[in-house]
C-alpha cells in the first residue's frame, strides 16, 4: 500500500545529531564542564519533561538558565540547544522529490525550544515542509509511546497504514509498526532513496 503521508524523524534522519557537540557548545557558553551539563539538563529529567510537554517554554528557559548559571534570552538558548543538529541536504532533497500527492511531515521527540531553534536556524527545511512539522511536546507523549502515533493519526486525519515513518531508532520503528504504520529504518540517504523509489513515492530526478 502506498503511503498518503511520509513522516521524517529529525535528529538522526533529516539531521545529523551530535550530543557531544552540543555539550561542548553549552560548555563554552556557560564555563561549566560537559559532564556537569549532562547531569543538570538530561540526567535530571529536564529535557524529558520538555519533550513530553510538561513545561512551557518560559519554564524551560528559566530552568536552563539555572543549569547554565546564565541569564540568556530565549533565542540564544534555542540556538545553543539546536547546536546538536546539522541538516542533511541529501535527505532534504529526497523530501523535496516526494510526489505532489504525498503529504510531507516530521515527528520528533523534542520540546518547544528545539522547535523554535530549528525554525530559526534551518529555514530551508520550512521551505520544503512548511506545515505538518510535529514535536512530541505538542502531544504530551514521545515515540515510541503508543499515544503519540495515535495523536498524529488524528491530527492528519489518516489511518495508520496510510502513514510511513522514516526513523533511525529501533524502538521508534517498532512502536510505529505496532500502531499499524508503514516504516523505513534509516541508514543512509542512498538506501532511503532506493526504498522510497521501490514504493513509487518519488518523482524522477531532473
mmCIF file of C-alpha atoms in Angstrom:
data_model
loop_
_atom_site.group_PDB
_atom_site.id
_atom_site.type_symbol
_atom_site.label_atom_id
_atom_site.label_comp_id
_atom_site.label_asym_id
_atom_site.label_seq_id
_atom_site.Cartn_x
_atom_site.Cartn_y
_atom_site.Cartn_z
ATOM 1 C CA UNK A 1 0.000 0.000 0.000
ATOM 2 C CA UNK A 2 1.373 3.403 -0.967
ATOM 3 C CA UNK A 3 1.584 5.941 1.816
ATOM 4 C CA UNK A 4 -0.523 9.098 1.829
ATOM 5 C CA UNK A 5 1.897 10.713 4.300
ATOM 6 C CA UNK A 6 5.647 10.331 4.715
ATOM 7 C CA UNK A 7 6.818 11.404 8.157
ATOM 8 C CA UNK A 8 10.508 12.015 8.819
ATOM 9 C CA UNK A 9 12.285 11.885 12.140
ATOM 10 C CA UNK A 10 14.552 14.915 12.645
ATOM 11 C CA UNK A 11 17.648 14.089 14.714
ATOM 12 C CA UNK A 12 19.250 11.103 13.003
ATOM 13 C CA UNK A 13 17.328 11.314 9.709
ATOM 14 C CA UNK A 14 16.768 14.828 8.338
ATOM 15 C CA UNK A 15 19.606 15.988 10.568
ATOM 16 C CA UNK A 16 22.843 14.539 11.789
ATOM 17 C CA UNK A 17 22.676 14.661 15.565
ATOM 18 C CA UNK A 18 25.730 15.168 17.777
ATOM 19 C CA UNK A 19 25.081 15.428 21.512
ATOM 20 C CA UNK A 20 28.785 15.783 22.287
ATOM 21 C CA UNK A 21 28.984 18.857 20.060
ATOM 22 C CA UNK A 22 26.009 20.385 21.861
ATOM 23 C CA UNK A 23 27.571 19.745 25.246
ATOM 24 C CA UNK A 24 30.777 21.437 24.093
ATOM 25 C CA UNK A 25 28.856 24.472 22.798
ATOM 26 C CA UNK A 26 26.913 24.712 26.069
ATOM 27 C CA UNK A 27 30.161 24.346 27.996
ATOM 28 C CA UNK A 28 31.712 27.238 26.082
ATOM 29 C CA UNK A 29 28.644 29.389 26.763
ATOM 30 C CA UNK A 30 28.492 28.586 30.476
ATOM 31 C CA UNK A 31 32.023 27.778 31.555
ATOM 32 C CA UNK A 32 30.728 24.517 33.064
ATOM 33 C CA UNK A 33 32.028 21.039 32.296
ATOM 34 C CA UNK A 34 30.124 18.972 29.695
ATOM 35 C CA UNK A 35 29.625 16.194 32.241
ATOM 36 C CA UNK A 36 28.009 18.637 34.665
ATOM 37 C CA UNK A 37 25.694 19.940 31.944
ATOM 38 C CA UNK A 38 24.710 16.387 31.008
ATOM 39 C CA UNK A 39 23.681 15.801 34.603
ATOM 40 C CA UNK A 40 21.883 19.132 35.031
ATOM 41 C CA UNK A 41 19.877 19.101 31.785
ATOM 42 C CA UNK A 42 19.484 15.491 30.659
ATOM 43 C CA UNK A 43 20.079 13.192 33.623
ATOM 44 C CA UNK A 44 17.915 15.452 35.815
ATOM 45 C CA UNK A 45 14.853 14.836 33.632
ATOM 46 C CA UNK A 46 14.603 18.452 32.434
ATOM 47 C CA UNK A 47 14.975 17.536 28.776
ATOM 48 C CA UNK A 48 12.491 14.662 29.043
ATOM 49 C CA UNK A 49 9.932 16.909 30.740
ATOM 50 C CA UNK A 50 10.349 19.374 27.873
ATOM 51 C CA UNK A 51 9.906 16.644 25.263
ATOM 52 C CA UNK A 52 6.691 15.491 26.972
ATOM 53 C CA UNK A 53 5.141 18.954 27.055
ATOM 54 C CA UNK A 54 5.228 19.218 30.843
ATOM 55 C CA UNK A 55 6.912 22.638 30.777
ATOM 56 C CA UNK A 56 6.078 25.862 28.949
ATOM 57 C CA UNK A 57 8.922 27.426 27.005
ATOM 58 C CA UNK A 58 9.311 30.121 29.674
ATOM 59 C CA UNK A 59 9.794 27.450 32.344
ATOM 60 C CA UNK A 60 12.289 25.598 30.179
ATOM 61 C CA UNK A 61 14.327 28.764 29.648
ATOM 62 C CA UNK A 62 14.323 29.576 33.354
ATOM 63 C CA UNK A 63 15.485 26.101 34.306
ATOM 64 C CA UNK A 64 18.091 26.015 31.537
ATOM 65 C CA UNK A 65 19.496 29.334 32.686
ATOM 66 C CA UNK A 66 19.664 27.953 36.213
ATOM 67 C CA UNK A 67 21.506 24.880 34.905
ATOM 68 C CA UNK A 68 23.887 27.025 32.855
ATOM 69 C CA UNK A 69 24.235 29.645 35.594
ATOM 70 C CA UNK A 70 23.482 32.285 32.978
ATOM 71 C CA UNK A 71 20.753 34.753 32.021
ATOM 72 C CA UNK A 72 20.375 34.096 28.292
ATOM 73 C CA UNK A 73 17.489 35.019 26.029
ATOM 74 C CA UNK A 74 15.012 32.507 24.643
ATOM 75 C CA UNK A 75 16.536 32.875 21.171
ATOM 76 C CA UNK A 76 20.105 32.307 22.365
ATOM 77 C CA UNK A 77 19.054 29.254 24.367
ATOM 78 C CA UNK A 78 17.212 27.892 21.333
ATOM 79 C CA UNK A 79 20.311 28.326 19.194
ATOM 80 C CA UNK A 80 22.520 26.650 21.796
ATOM 81 C CA UNK A 81 20.177 23.685 22.183
ATOM 82 C CA UNK A 82 19.929 23.134 18.430
ATOM 83 C CA UNK A 83 23.716 23.134 18.015
ATOM 84 C CA UNK A 84 23.485 19.321 18.002
ATOM 85 C CA UNK A 85 21.666 19.413 14.648
ATOM 86 C CA UNK A 86 23.256 19.585 11.178
ATOM 87 C CA UNK A 87 20.919 19.356 8.194
ATOM 88 C CA UNK A 88 21.455 16.505 5.733
ATOM 89 C CA UNK A 89 20.908 18.165 2.323
ATOM 90 C CA UNK A 90 20.687 14.833 0.508
ATOM 91 C CA UNK A 91 17.759 13.728 2.717
ATOM 92 C CA UNK A 92 16.105 17.116 2.350
ATOM 93 C CA UNK A 93 16.363 16.656 -1.413
ATOM 94 C CA UNK A 94 14.557 13.325 -1.158
ATOM 95 C CA UNK A 95 11.842 15.063 0.835
ATOM 96 C CA UNK A 96 11.585 17.613 -1.961
ATOM 97 C CA UNK A 97 11.279 14.819 -4.531
ATOM 98 C CA UNK A 98 8.247 13.157 -2.927
ATOM 99 C CA UNK A 99 5.275 13.107 -5.282
ATOM 100 C CA UNK A 100 2.884 16.027 -5.054
ATOM 101 C CA UNK A 101 0.029 13.920 -3.686
ATOM 102 C CA UNK A 102 2.142 12.705 -0.749
ATOM 103 C CA UNK A 103 1.897 14.687 2.476
ATOM 104 C CA UNK A 104 5.322 15.550 3.897
ATOM 105 C CA UNK A 105 5.803 15.910 7.632
ATOM 106 C CA UNK A 106 8.098 15.446 10.609
ATOM 107 C CA UNK A 107 7.700 13.843 14.022
ATOM 108 C CA UNK A 108 10.497 14.337 16.517
ATOM 109 C CA UNK A 109 10.928 13.807 20.243
ATOM 110 C CA UNK A 110 11.687 17.383 21.227
ATOM 111 C CA UNK A 111 10.268 20.318 23.129
ATOM 112 C CA UNK A 112 9.246 23.867 22.195
ATOM 113 C CA UNK A 113 12.740 25.338 22.493
ATOM 114 C CA UNK A 114 14.070 22.939 19.846
ATOM 115 C CA UNK A 115 11.004 23.755 17.748
ATOM 116 C CA UNK A 116 11.990 27.423 17.895
ATOM 117 C CA UNK A 117 15.666 26.698 17.243
ATOM 118 C CA UNK A 118 15.041 24.544 14.179
ATOM 119 C CA UNK A 119 12.760 27.188 12.686
ATOM 120 C CA UNK A 120 15.343 29.912 13.393
ATOM 121 C CA UNK A 121 18.397 28.083 12.133
ATOM 122 C CA UNK A 122 17.119 25.899 9.295
ATOM 123 C CA UNK A 123 14.660 27.926 7.178
ATOM 124 C CA UNK A 124 15.385 25.666 4.202
ATOM 125 C CA UNK A 125 13.500 22.870 5.967
ATOM 126 C CA UNK A 126 10.479 25.144 6.256
ATOM 127 C CA UNK A 127 10.623 25.775 2.515
ATOM 128 C CA UNK A 128 10.255 22.049 1.806
ATOM 129 C CA UNK A 129 7.999 21.136 4.755
ATOM 130 C CA UNK A 130 6.155 24.341 5.651
ATOM 131 C CA UNK A 131 3.407 22.525 7.543
ATOM 132 C CA UNK A 132 2.863 19.247 9.383
ATOM 133 C CA UNK A 133 6.032 19.604 11.467
ATOM 134 C CA UNK A 134 5.171 17.890 14.735
ATOM 135 C CA UNK A 135 7.018 17.684 18.030
ATOM 136 C CA UNK A 136 6.364 15.300 20.896
ATOM 137 C CA UNK A 137 5.633 18.169 23.298
ATOM 138 C CA UNK A 138 2.537 19.028 21.250
ATOM 139 C CA UNK A 139 1.065 15.600 22.050
ATOM 140 C CA UNK A 140 2.442 15.226 25.598
ATOM 141 C CA UNK A 141 3.804 11.857 24.508
ATOM 142 C CA UNK A 142 7.004 10.765 22.795
ATOM 143 C CA UNK A 143 7.967 7.964 20.451
ATOM 144 C CA UNK A 144 7.712 5.011 20.991
ATOM 145 C CA UNK A 145 4.723 5.615 23.290
ATOM 146 C CA UNK A 146 1.516 4.485 21.513
ATOM 147 C CA UNK A 147 -0.271 7.753 22.282
ATOM 148 C CA UNK A 148 1.984 9.814 20.030
ATOM 149 C CA UNK A 149 1.266 7.688 16.954
ATOM 150 C CA UNK A 150 -2.471 7.776 17.569
ATOM 151 C CA UNK A 151 -2.395 11.537 18.171
ATOM 152 C CA UNK A 152 -0.668 12.141 14.851
ATOM 153 C CA UNK A 153 -3.186 9.945 13.030
ATOM 154 C CA UNK A 154 -5.963 12.121 14.457
ATOM 155 C CA UNK A 155 -4.106 15.330 13.576
ATOM 156 C CA UNK A 156 -3.535 14.192 9.973
ATOM 157 C CA UNK A 157 -6.938 12.554 9.575
ATOM 158 C CA UNK A 158 -5.299 9.364 8.328
ATOM 159 C CA UNK A 159 -5.326 5.720 9.366
ATOM 160 C CA UNK A 160 -2.089 4.073 10.481
ATOM 161 C CA UNK A 161 -1.483 2.076 7.271
ATOM 162 C CA UNK A 162 -1.613 5.318 5.273
ATOM 163 C CA UNK A 163 1.404 6.735 7.134
ATOM 164 C CA UNK A 164 5.063 5.907 6.507
ATOM 165 C CA UNK A 165 7.571 6.748 9.257
ATOM 166 C CA UNK A 166 11.267 7.130 8.469
ATOM 167 C CA UNK A 167 13.262 6.842 11.686
ATOM 168 C CA UNK A 168 16.692 5.671 12.828
ATOM 169 C CA UNK A 169 15.572 4.285 16.205
ATOM 170 C CA UNK A 170 14.681 0.606 16.509
ATOM 171 C CA UNK A 171 12.285 1.388 19.353
ATOM 172 C CA UNK A 172 10.500 4.122 17.408
ATOM 173 C CA UNK A 173 10.239 1.909 14.335
ATOM 174 C CA UNK A 174 8.758 -0.927 16.404
ATOM 175 C CA UNK A 175 6.299 1.473 18.030
ATOM 176 C CA UNK A 176 5.141 2.624 14.609
ATOM 177 C CA UNK A 177 4.767 -0.973 13.427
ATOM 178 C CA UNK A 178 2.596 -1.777 16.428
ATOM 179 C CA UNK A 179 0.451 1.238 15.528
ATOM 180 C CA UNK A 180 -0.039 -0.213 12.045
ATOM 181 C CA UNK A 181 2.169 2.305 10.252
ATOM 182 C CA UNK A 182 4.472 1.578 7.358
ATOM 183 C CA UNK A 183 8.134 2.059 8.282
ATOM 184 C CA UNK A 184 11.584 2.572 6.813
ATOM 185 C CA UNK A 185 14.550 2.279 9.150
ATOM 186 C CA UNK A 186 17.017 4.958 8.098
ATOM 187 C CA UNK A 187 20.640 4.018 7.480
ATOM 188 C CA UNK A 188 21.805 6.426 4.793
ATOM 189 C CA UNK A 189 20.412 8.585 2.005
ATOM 190 C CA UNK A 190 21.209 6.091 -0.757
ATOM 191 C CA UNK A 191 19.259 3.236 0.808
ATOM 192 C CA UNK A 192 16.435 5.622 1.666
ATOM 193 C CA UNK A 193 16.233 6.786 -1.952
ATOM 194 C CA UNK A 194 16.115 3.178 -3.096
ATOM 195 C CA UNK A 195 13.340 2.217 -0.682
ATOM 196 C CA UNK A 196 11.230 5.295 -1.463
ATOM 197 C CA UNK A 197 11.705 4.575 -5.154
ATOM 198 C CA UNK A 198 10.559 0.974 -4.722
ATOM 199 C CA UNK A 199 7.410 2.303 -3.073
ATOM 200 C CA UNK A 200 6.922 4.626 -6.074
ATOM 201 C CA UNK A 201 6.827 7.707 -3.862
ATOM 202 C CA UNK A 202 9.487 9.759 -5.670
ATOM 203 C CA UNK A 203 9.369 11.843 -8.818
ATOM 204 C CA UNK A 204 12.141 11.307 -11.351
ATOM 205 C CA UNK A 205 15.314 13.358 -10.890
ATOM 206 C CA UNK A 206 15.668 16.261 -13.306
#
